[in-house]
Short mmCIF file of C-alpha atoms and ligand atoms in Angstrom, two decimals:
data_model
loop_
_atom_site.label_atom_id
_atom_site.label_comp_id
_atom_site.label_asym_id
_atom_site.label_seq_id
_atom_site.Cartn_x
_atom_site.Cartn_y
_atom_site.Cartn_z
CA MET A 1 116.10 110.81 102.80
CA ARG A 2 119.12 109.73 104.76
CA ARG A 3 121.69 110.37 102.35
CA LEU A 4 121.13 113.90 102.87
CA LYS A 5 121.30 114.10 106.26
CA HIS A 6 124.55 113.07 106.76
CA SER A 7 125.52 115.44 104.07
CA GLY A 8 124.74 118.56 105.47
CA ILE A 9 122.92 120.34 107.84
CA TYR A 10 119.55 122.44 108.46
CA TRP A 11 119.51 126.25 109.42
CA CYS A 12 116.05 128.32 109.95
CA LEU A 13 116.04 131.47 108.63
CA ASN A 14 113.68 132.72 110.98
CA CYS A 15 116.16 131.99 114.25
CA ASN A 16 118.95 132.25 112.63
CA VAL A 17 119.83 129.15 114.23
CA PRO A 18 121.83 125.40 113.12
CA LEU A 19 119.47 122.36 113.58
CA LEU A 20 120.04 118.90 113.98
CA ASP A 21 116.88 117.72 112.95
CA SER A 22 115.04 119.65 109.69
CA GLU A 23 112.50 121.13 112.07
CA CYS A 24 113.40 124.55 114.32
CA GLU A 25 111.58 123.75 117.80
CA ILE A 26 111.40 127.50 118.39
CA CYS A 27 109.09 128.46 115.20
CA ARG A 28 107.87 125.12 114.06
CA VAL A 29 109.30 126.22 110.30
CA LYS A 30 111.20 123.34 108.48
CA GLY A 31 114.61 124.40 108.04
CA GLU A 32 116.55 125.03 104.86
CA PHE A 33 118.74 122.34 103.40
CA VAL A 34 122.69 123.21 103.24
CA PRO A 35 125.19 120.78 101.91
CA LEU A 36 128.29 120.22 103.73
CA SER A 37 131.42 118.41 102.78
CA ARG A 38 131.89 114.75 104.04
CA PRO A 39 132.10 113.43 106.97
CA VAL A 40 129.72 115.89 107.62
CA ASP A 41 130.91 116.85 111.22
CA PRO A 42 130.03 120.56 112.18
CA LYS A 43 131.40 122.47 115.60
CA PRO A 44 130.70 125.53 116.98
CA ALA A 45 132.68 128.09 116.51
CA PHE A 46 133.97 129.43 119.66
CA ARG A 47 134.65 132.94 120.62
CA PHE A 48 138.28 131.97 119.85
CA ASP A 49 137.33 130.79 116.60
CA LEU A 50 135.56 133.95 115.05
CA ASN A 51 138.31 136.16 116.44
CA LEU A 52 140.93 133.87 114.21
CA LEU A 53 138.40 134.03 111.34
CA HIS A 54 137.60 138.12 111.90
CA GLN A 55 141.90 138.15 112.19
CA THR A 56 142.94 136.21 109.04
CA ILE A 57 139.99 138.09 106.75
CA SER A 58 141.39 141.52 107.67
CA GLN A 59 144.74 140.33 107.20
CA GLU A 60 143.55 138.98 104.08
CA PHE A 61 141.29 141.95 102.70
CA GLY A 62 141.33 145.14 105.70
CA VAL A 63 139.35 145.33 108.69
CA ASP A 64 136.13 146.55 107.03
CA ALA A 65 135.71 143.65 104.59
CA ALA A 66 136.08 141.51 108.31
CA ASN A 67 133.58 144.01 110.17
CA PHE A 68 130.92 143.44 107.34
CA LEU A 69 131.51 140.03 106.16
CA LEU A 70 131.19 139.14 110.15
CA LYS A 71 128.11 142.03 110.73
CA ASN A 72 126.06 140.52 113.85
CA VAL A 73 127.33 136.79 113.09
CA GLU A 74 127.13 135.18 116.87
CA VAL A 75 126.29 132.09 116.06
CA ALA A 76 128.12 130.36 113.45
CA VAL A 77 129.75 127.04 112.59
CA PHE A 78 133.14 125.37 110.81
CA ASN A 79 132.69 122.32 108.81
CA ARG A 80 136.20 120.46 107.91
CA VAL A 81 137.13 119.95 104.61
CA PRO A 82 139.92 118.90 103.05
CA TYR A 83 142.98 120.79 102.81
CA LEU A 84 146.66 120.40 102.42
CA ASP A 85 145.98 121.18 106.08
CA LYS A 86 143.71 121.67 108.22
CA GLY A 87 140.43 123.73 106.94
CA TYR A 88 136.73 124.68 107.54
CA GLU A 89 134.26 125.61 105.91
CA VAL A 90 132.45 129.02 108.30
CA LEU A 91 128.43 128.24 107.83
CA VAL A 92 126.74 131.91 109.22
CA ASP A 93 122.79 132.75 108.38
CA GLY A 94 122.92 129.62 106.57
CA ARG A 95 125.07 130.05 103.94
CA ILE A 96 129.10 129.18 103.54
CA LEU A 97 130.77 132.20 103.54
CA GLY A 98 134.00 130.36 102.39
CA HIS A 99 137.21 128.42 103.69
CA LEU A 100 138.84 128.88 106.27
CA PHE A 101 142.85 126.93 106.46
CA PHE A 102 146.35 127.04 107.40
CA ASP A 103 147.89 127.72 104.08
CA PHE A 104 150.51 124.69 103.37
CA PRO A 105 153.65 125.50 102.57
CA ARG A 106 152.73 129.14 103.64
CA LEU A 107 152.00 128.23 107.28
CA TYR A 108 149.66 130.88 107.76
CA TRP A 109 145.60 130.94 107.89
CA ARG A 110 143.99 131.89 105.25
CA PHE A 111 140.48 133.22 104.15
CA LYS A 112 138.99 132.07 100.58
CA PRO A 113 135.74 133.41 99.88
CA LEU A 114 133.61 131.30 98.32
CA ARG A 115 129.88 132.77 97.07
CA GLU A 116 128.50 134.06 99.69
CA GLY A 117 130.96 135.65 100.91
CA CYS A 118 132.32 137.25 97.73
CA SER A 119 128.53 138.23 97.13
CA ARG A 120 128.44 139.81 100.14
CA LEU A 121 132.05 141.89 99.72
CA TRP A 122 131.04 142.97 96.37
CA VAL A 123 127.37 144.59 98.22
CA LYS A 124 130.28 147.40 99.07
CA LYS A 125 132.63 147.06 96.99
CA LEU A 126 135.33 145.51 99.26
CA GLY A 127 138.30 143.23 98.85
CA PHE A 128 139.73 142.54 95.60
CA TRP A 129 137.54 142.46 92.19
CA VAL A 130 137.80 142.33 88.08
CA VAL A 131 134.85 142.98 86.24
CA VAL A 132 135.29 140.55 83.48
CA ASN A 133 134.14 141.94 79.65
CA ASN A 134 132.92 138.54 79.09
CA GLY A 135 130.33 137.07 80.77
CA PHE A 136 131.13 133.73 80.56
CA VAL A 137 133.81 132.39 83.21
CA ALA A 138 135.07 128.58 83.52
CA LYS A 139 137.23 126.70 86.51
CA ASN A 140 140.88 126.71 85.58
CA GLN A 141 140.82 129.85 82.83
CA ILE A 142 143.54 132.40 83.08
CA LEU A 143 141.94 135.92 82.84
CA GLY A 144 144.55 138.97 81.29
CA GLU A 145 144.06 142.49 81.09
CA LEU A 146 142.34 142.56 78.28
CA ASP A 147 139.26 140.35 80.21
CA PHE A 148 139.20 143.08 82.97
CA LEU A 149 136.51 146.16 82.46
CA GLU A 150 137.12 147.42 85.94
CA LYS A 151 139.95 146.30 88.59
CA ASN A 152 141.06 145.68 91.86
CA LEU A 153 143.43 143.49 92.47
CA PRO A 154 145.87 142.49 95.40
CA GLU A 155 149.59 143.28 95.75
CA LYS A 156 150.79 139.67 96.50
CA GLU A 157 150.27 136.72 94.43
CA GLY A 158 147.97 134.08 95.69
CA GLY A 159 145.68 136.62 96.45
CA TYR A 160 141.78 135.73 96.17
CA VAL A 161 140.24 137.99 93.50
CA PHE A 162 136.61 137.85 92.77
CA LEU A 163 134.62 137.78 89.42
CA VAL A 164 132.04 140.01 88.13
CA SER A 165 129.95 140.70 85.57
CA LYS A 166 128.95 143.62 83.48
CA LYS A 167 126.12 142.97 84.92
CA ASP A 168 126.84 142.72 88.68
CA GLU A 169 126.51 139.17 88.98
CA VAL A 170 129.81 137.57 91.73
CA LEU A 171 129.84 134.62 89.17
CA GLY A 172 133.36 133.26 90.79
CA VAL A 173 136.62 133.26 92.70
CA GLY A 174 140.12 133.46 91.84
CA GLU A 175 143.84 133.97 92.61
CA LEU A 176 146.17 135.61 91.37
CA THR A 177 149.28 134.47 89.52
CA ASP A 178 152.32 135.70 89.89
CA LYS A 179 152.26 137.27 86.38
CA GLY A 180 149.50 139.32 87.38
CA LYS A 181 146.90 137.66 86.06
CA VAL A 182 143.69 136.12 87.47
CA TYR A 183 143.74 131.73 87.73
CA VAL A 184 139.83 130.84 88.00
CA LEU A 185 139.10 128.91 90.47
CA ARG A 186 135.49 128.00 91.69
CA VAL A 187 132.65 129.45 89.36
CA TRP A 188 129.03 129.39 90.34
CA LYS A 189 125.33 130.24 89.77
CA PRO A 190 125.04 133.84 90.85
CA GLU A 191 122.42 134.62 94.08
CA GLN A 192 121.80 137.39 95.49
CA PRO A 193 124.31 137.51 99.51
CA ARG A 194 121.84 136.87 102.62
CA PHE A 195 121.96 139.74 105.54
CA LEU A 196 119.67 137.63 108.24
CA ASN A 197 120.72 140.93 110.33
CA PHE A 198 119.90 139.28 113.58
CA LYS A 199 122.06 137.93 116.46
CA ALA A 200 120.87 134.32 117.81
CA SER A 201 122.78 132.43 120.18
CA TRP A 202 124.10 129.60 121.49
CA ASN A 203 121.14 129.37 124.00
CA GLN A 204 118.70 129.64 121.21
CA VAL A 205 120.33 127.01 119.34
CA VAL A 206 120.39 124.62 122.49
CA LYS A 207 115.82 125.40 122.43
CA ALA A 208 115.63 124.81 118.92
CA ASN A 209 117.01 121.43 119.32
CA PHE A 210 115.72 120.87 122.79
CA SER A 211 113.42 117.92 122.65
CA LYS A 212 115.53 116.40 120.15
CA LEU A 213 118.55 116.41 122.77
CA LYS A 214 116.41 115.28 125.68
CA THR A 215 115.19 112.42 123.28
CA ASP A 216 118.84 111.53 122.24
CA ILE A 217 120.27 111.72 126.03
CA SER A 218 117.55 109.18 126.87
CA LYS A 219 117.86 107.02 124.61
CA ALA A 220 121.59 107.17 124.98
CA CYS A 221 120.96 106.39 128.71
CA LYS A 222 118.68 103.70 128.36
CA PHE A 223 120.81 101.78 126.31
CA ILE A 224 123.78 102.49 128.66
CA GLY A 225 121.14 101.12 131.60
CA ASP A 226 120.47 98.25 129.20
CA ILE A 227 124.45 96.90 128.49
CA SER A 228 125.50 96.93 132.21
CA SER A 229 122.64 95.06 133.28
CA ARG A 230 122.75 92.63 130.96
CA LEU A 231 126.70 92.11 130.94
CA LYS A 232 126.99 92.42 134.57
CA LEU A 233 130.52 93.67 134.46
CA PRO A 234 132.30 96.90 136.15
CA VAL A 235 131.89 99.22 134.48
CA PHE A 236 134.38 101.97 133.72
CA VAL A 237 134.35 104.87 132.00
CA SER A 238 137.37 105.62 129.79
CA TYR A 239 138.14 109.53 129.97
CA SER A 240 140.51 111.21 127.83
CA GLY A 241 139.98 114.67 128.75
CA GLY A 242 137.63 115.26 125.43
CA LYS A 243 134.45 116.25 124.89
CA ASP A 244 133.18 113.01 123.98
CA SER A 245 134.23 111.26 126.93
CA LEU A 246 132.90 114.37 129.03
CA THR A 247 129.54 113.51 127.69
CA THR A 248 130.12 110.06 127.48
CA LEU A 249 131.02 110.07 131.47
CA TYR A 250 127.95 112.23 131.96
CA LEU A 251 125.29 109.80 130.57
CA THR A 252 127.14 107.37 132.27
CA VAL A 253 126.41 109.20 135.17
CA LYS A 254 123.12 110.21 134.80
CA ALA A 255 122.23 106.88 133.60
CA SER A 256 123.00 106.12 137.83
CA CYS A 257 125.35 103.53 136.37
CA LYS A 258 128.01 102.86 139.17
CA THR A 259 130.93 103.29 137.25
CA LYS A 260 135.11 104.55 137.55
CA ILE A 261 137.14 106.30 135.11
CA LEU A 262 139.61 104.97 133.25
CA PHE A 263 142.14 107.52 132.28
CA ASN A 264 145.48 107.02 130.63
CA ASP A 265 148.55 109.32 130.93
CA THR A 266 150.40 108.48 127.54
CA GLY A 267 152.89 110.33 129.35
CA LEU A 268 152.30 112.71 125.70
CA GLU A 269 149.21 114.57 127.53
CA LEU A 270 149.26 118.57 127.09
CA PRO A 271 149.08 119.55 131.19
CA GLU A 272 145.61 120.92 131.20
CA THR A 273 144.20 117.47 129.98
CA LEU A 274 145.74 116.15 133.26
CA GLU A 275 144.06 119.09 135.13
CA ASN A 276 141.26 118.30 133.43
CA ALA A 277 140.94 114.41 134.12
CA ASP A 278 141.02 115.37 137.83
CA TRP A 279 139.04 118.44 138.34
CA VAL A 280 135.76 116.31 136.43
CA ALA A 281 136.56 113.29 138.70
CA SER A 282 136.23 115.00 141.56
CA LYS A 283 133.19 117.09 140.26
CA PHE A 284 131.80 113.81 139.56
CA GLY A 285 132.64 112.63 142.21
CA VAL A 286 133.75 109.25 140.70
CA GLU A 287 136.81 107.47 141.64
CA ILE A 288 139.67 107.55 138.88
CA LEU A 289 141.88 105.18 137.74
CA LYS A 290 145.30 106.53 135.88
CA VAL A 291 146.63 103.78 133.98
CA LYS A 292 150.40 105.57 132.81
CA ALA A 293 153.06 105.30 130.28
CA GLU A 294 155.86 107.29 131.67
CA GLU A 295 158.66 107.21 129.74
CA ALA A 296 157.63 104.80 127.56
CA PHE A 297 157.34 106.64 124.24
CA TRP A 298 160.34 108.37 124.95
CA ILE A 299 162.19 105.14 125.73
CA HIS A 300 161.34 103.65 122.45
CA LEU A 301 161.58 106.61 120.37
CA LYS A 302 165.14 106.18 120.66
CA ASP A 303 165.06 102.73 118.11
CA PHE A 304 162.00 103.00 116.83
CA GLY A 305 161.84 106.98 114.96
CA PRO A 306 158.95 109.16 115.07
CA PRO A 307 155.75 107.60 115.04
CA THR A 308 154.06 108.27 111.46
CA ARG A 309 150.42 108.26 110.31
CA GLU A 310 151.49 104.39 108.54
CA ASN A 311 152.96 103.41 111.97
CA ARG A 312 151.59 103.87 115.08
CA TRP A 313 153.77 102.42 117.15
CA CYS A 314 153.10 105.06 120.57
CA SER A 315 149.10 103.31 120.25
CA LYS A 316 150.73 100.55 121.46
CA VAL A 317 153.05 101.29 123.89
CA CYS A 318 151.92 104.63 125.51
CA LYS A 319 147.95 103.34 125.23
CA LEU A 320 147.42 99.05 124.65
CA LYS A 321 150.92 97.77 126.93
CA PRO A 322 150.26 99.71 130.29
CA THR A 323 146.62 99.14 129.70
CA ALA A 324 146.87 95.72 129.63
CA LYS A 325 149.24 95.73 132.04
CA PHE A 326 146.98 97.68 134.80
CA LEU A 327 143.69 95.49 134.27
CA ASP A 328 146.18 92.02 134.36
CA GLU A 329 147.00 93.89 137.96
CA LYS A 330 143.95 95.19 138.73
CA ILE A 331 141.00 93.11 137.15
CA GLY A 332 142.60 89.86 137.09
CA GLU A 333 140.78 87.30 134.90
CA ASN A 334 137.56 89.65 134.69
CA LYS A 335 136.59 91.14 131.93
CA ILE A 336 135.26 95.31 131.93
CA LEU A 337 132.55 96.96 130.53
CA CYS A 338 134.02 99.95 129.06
CA PHE A 339 131.86 103.01 127.88
CA VAL A 340 133.86 105.36 125.21
CA GLY A 341 132.98 108.30 123.67
CA GLN A 342 133.79 107.18 120.40
CA ARG A 343 131.87 108.86 117.14
CA LYS A 344 131.05 107.22 113.19
CA ALA A 345 130.97 110.53 111.56
CA GLU A 346 134.72 111.49 113.37
CA SER A 347 136.39 109.89 110.29
CA PHE A 348 135.73 107.92 106.87
CA ARG A 349 137.87 105.32 108.79
CA ARG A 350 135.16 104.97 111.90
CA ALA A 351 132.19 104.99 109.75
CA GLY A 352 129.79 102.21 110.46
CA SER A 353 131.63 101.40 113.20
CA ARG A 354 129.34 98.66 115.71
CA LYS A 355 128.34 100.11 119.19
CA ILE A 356 129.59 96.97 121.06
CA TRP A 357 132.75 95.51 120.51
CA VAL A 358 136.03 93.90 122.03
CA ASN A 359 139.19 95.52 121.95
CA LYS A 360 141.20 93.24 119.29
CA PHE A 361 143.87 94.15 121.62
CA LEU A 362 142.25 94.03 124.72
CA PRO A 363 140.05 91.24 124.62
CA LYS A 364 139.18 91.92 128.88
CA ILE A 365 137.85 94.77 127.74
CA VAL A 366 133.78 95.19 126.29
CA ALA A 367 133.97 98.29 124.80
CA SER A 368 130.80 100.16 123.64
CA SER A 369 129.73 104.08 122.31
CA PRO A 370 126.46 105.48 122.97
CA ILE A 371 127.17 108.44 121.49
CA ASN A 372 128.05 106.74 118.08
CA ASP A 373 125.87 108.20 115.65
CA TRP A 374 126.09 111.47 117.70
CA SER A 375 127.45 114.21 115.23
CA MET A 376 130.03 116.58 116.88
CA LEU A 377 127.40 119.57 116.81
CA GLN A 378 125.45 117.23 118.56
CA VAL A 379 127.94 116.67 121.29
CA TRP A 380 128.51 120.23 121.99
CA LEU A 381 124.68 121.17 122.37
CA CYS A 382 124.14 118.18 124.60
CA LEU A 383 126.60 119.86 126.93
CA MET A 384 125.34 123.25 126.79
CA MET A 385 121.89 122.39 127.43
CA GLU A 386 123.21 119.94 130.72
CA ARG A 387 125.72 123.26 131.25
CA LEU A 388 128.28 121.52 131.27
CA ASP A 389 130.43 124.03 129.97
CA GLY A 390 132.67 124.26 132.81
CA TYR A 391 133.75 120.54 132.98
CA VAL A 392 135.01 121.62 129.09
CA ASN A 393 139.07 120.86 128.83
CA LYS A 394 139.85 124.57 128.11
CA LEU A 395 141.93 123.28 124.89
CA TYR A 396 138.61 123.60 123.44
CA PHE A 397 138.24 126.88 123.08
CA GLU A 398 141.56 128.08 121.99
CA GLY A 399 141.59 126.21 118.58
CA PHE A 400 142.04 122.54 119.43
CA ASP A 401 138.94 120.50 117.86
CA ARG A 402 140.87 117.26 119.12
CA ILE A 403 142.26 116.39 122.87
CA GLY A 404 145.51 114.17 122.61
CA CYS A 405 149.28 113.79 122.81
CA PHE A 406 150.73 116.68 122.27
CA MET A 407 152.63 115.83 118.84
CA CYS A 408 150.65 113.04 117.62
CA PRO A 409 151.39 112.24 113.54
CA SER A 410 147.57 113.21 112.65
CA MET A 411 147.84 116.65 113.82
CA GLU A 412 147.88 119.33 110.96
CA MET A 413 150.66 121.93 110.48
CA ALA A 414 148.13 124.68 112.35
CA ASP A 415 148.11 122.57 115.45
CA LEU A 416 151.62 121.59 116.21
CA LEU A 417 152.44 124.81 115.60
CA VAL A 418 149.97 126.11 118.54
CA VAL A 419 151.41 123.38 121.11
CA LYS A 420 155.36 124.58 120.26
CA LYS A 421 154.38 128.00 120.83
CA ARG A 422 152.28 127.48 123.68
CA TYR A 423 154.27 124.74 125.62
CA PRO A 424 158.23 125.69 124.58
CA ILE A 425 159.74 123.47 127.38
CA LEU A 426 157.72 120.31 125.85
CA TRP A 427 158.19 121.63 122.38
CA GLU A 428 162.26 121.40 122.77
CA ARG A 429 162.18 117.90 123.42
CA TRP A 430 160.84 117.03 121.11
CA GLU A 431 162.77 118.75 118.48
CA LYS A 432 165.80 117.89 119.86
CA GLU A 433 164.94 114.54 119.27
CA LEU A 434 163.60 114.96 115.77
CA GLU A 435 166.73 116.93 114.91
CA ASN A 436 168.90 114.07 116.19
CA TRP A 437 167.23 111.84 114.54
CA ILE A 438 167.23 113.75 111.23
CA LEU A 439 170.93 113.66 111.17
CA ASN A 440 171.17 109.87 111.53
CA LYS A 441 168.53 109.27 108.76
CA ASN A 442 170.89 112.65 106.72
CA LEU A 443 167.04 114.19 105.78
CA PRO A 444 166.79 117.77 105.54
CA ARG A 445 165.84 120.48 107.87
CA GLN A 446 161.78 120.36 106.07
CA TRP A 447 161.16 117.06 107.89
CA ILE A 448 160.90 119.35 110.85
CA ASP A 449 159.94 122.30 109.82
CA TYR A 450 157.31 121.25 107.59
CA GLY A 451 156.38 118.03 109.85
CA LEU A 452 157.19 115.44 107.33
CA TRP A 453 158.07 113.03 110.14
CA ARG A 454 154.08 112.48 110.54
CA TRP A 455 154.43 110.19 107.26
CA LYS A 456 156.82 107.00 106.69
CA ASN A 457 156.13 108.11 102.81
CA PRO A 458 154.68 111.62 103.06
CA PRO A 459 152.29 112.18 100.38
CA LYS A 460 153.22 113.41 96.54
CA ARG A 461 150.58 116.73 97.08
CA ILE A 462 153.07 117.43 99.84
CA LEU A 463 156.48 117.02 98.65
CA ASP A 464 155.33 119.06 95.39
CA LYS A 465 154.56 121.57 97.81
CA ILE A 466 157.81 122.39 99.01
CA GLY A 467 159.83 121.18 96.41
CA GLY A 468 161.17 118.56 98.11
ZN1 ZN B 1 113.09 128.55 114.21
#
């Protein structure tokens, strides 16, 4: 049971809302289980995300298709799914409509409809499709002219085409090849589309999960209270400007724990994050102590070259070193208890991490995460329920899932290109450094344009795509 719980979520078909537990607290009915890709860490689709989805579907299949697929959709959930760049499973009406992903190497957003999406489109004969002669199609099969009874193919190579049987069943999805054939990407057991046909709201979602949220908040507060009274150390909340650390700060203050904020300004923060840290500190009435890396990154960049996923020297230079120095100066020989908003669902790497630990590089910090077991959806619902939306870093409502350095090597091209567009001056400084670096190393321009600098050894699957 526990295994299942972690590989999907429940959806109430009466109320059209996602559930953190199996039962809906509005109608008291058990929700339907929706399996999701691992690591399961779904987030609410915000207005920005829904607009991006609508726009992408419109470009792919026309505006009528976008309107029809997203009819009455107010509550949708995005779950990250592995692609070469950023990708999401899109959940509406308790079904996976398709995948919204940033195409690499084309470098624009695309939408691949899956069973629910294709079945919906076929209702109105929207999008692109072929009716196949043979009732049996298989993955990786290549279908040509002779296999089609009827067709409506896209103009461009790579366009998605769904496959329909003579019996009117939607069997799978493929893509158009350069030779005008259809390469079958996925097949499935046909299913009627589901239109729940009523708009839920995020307020309803909070109601449907209300006591679960309240219980987990109380548990987290008790946990914070217990540890801090047991350890009797000065308490800090490590605040990053992100939603997880905001939740942690809220819980710590709610637990009546006397705390200060520790904010690590890496020198690479986006302006919204710097603003948010000050705003949140003043609103919570909590003193904020800033650990500043100043120009450390840019100084070391000359020697080390861009930080990579394999070698994140930036973390030592911009986070660990300045924090160690700060602790030596301000705390001396003592230790501190630091609550952090770390969640094990965030990545496989962190899966199973403990609730209390001593930082290997910063032995003066006893760290603890009161939200270790929470999902991203739970964090967002907690922030909505406790009316903390106004405290949230606004970058989240403009397409960012994570808040951090503006050019982190762990970022996807989708996000880096948003940063480039939104913060041209910031980006120019970075790109100049990259240009000098590729010149010195005699590397092609692709290392900048496709973000190959993010790896010491770019993966083969990436290189193959750009013919590098
Ligand atoms: Zn319900």
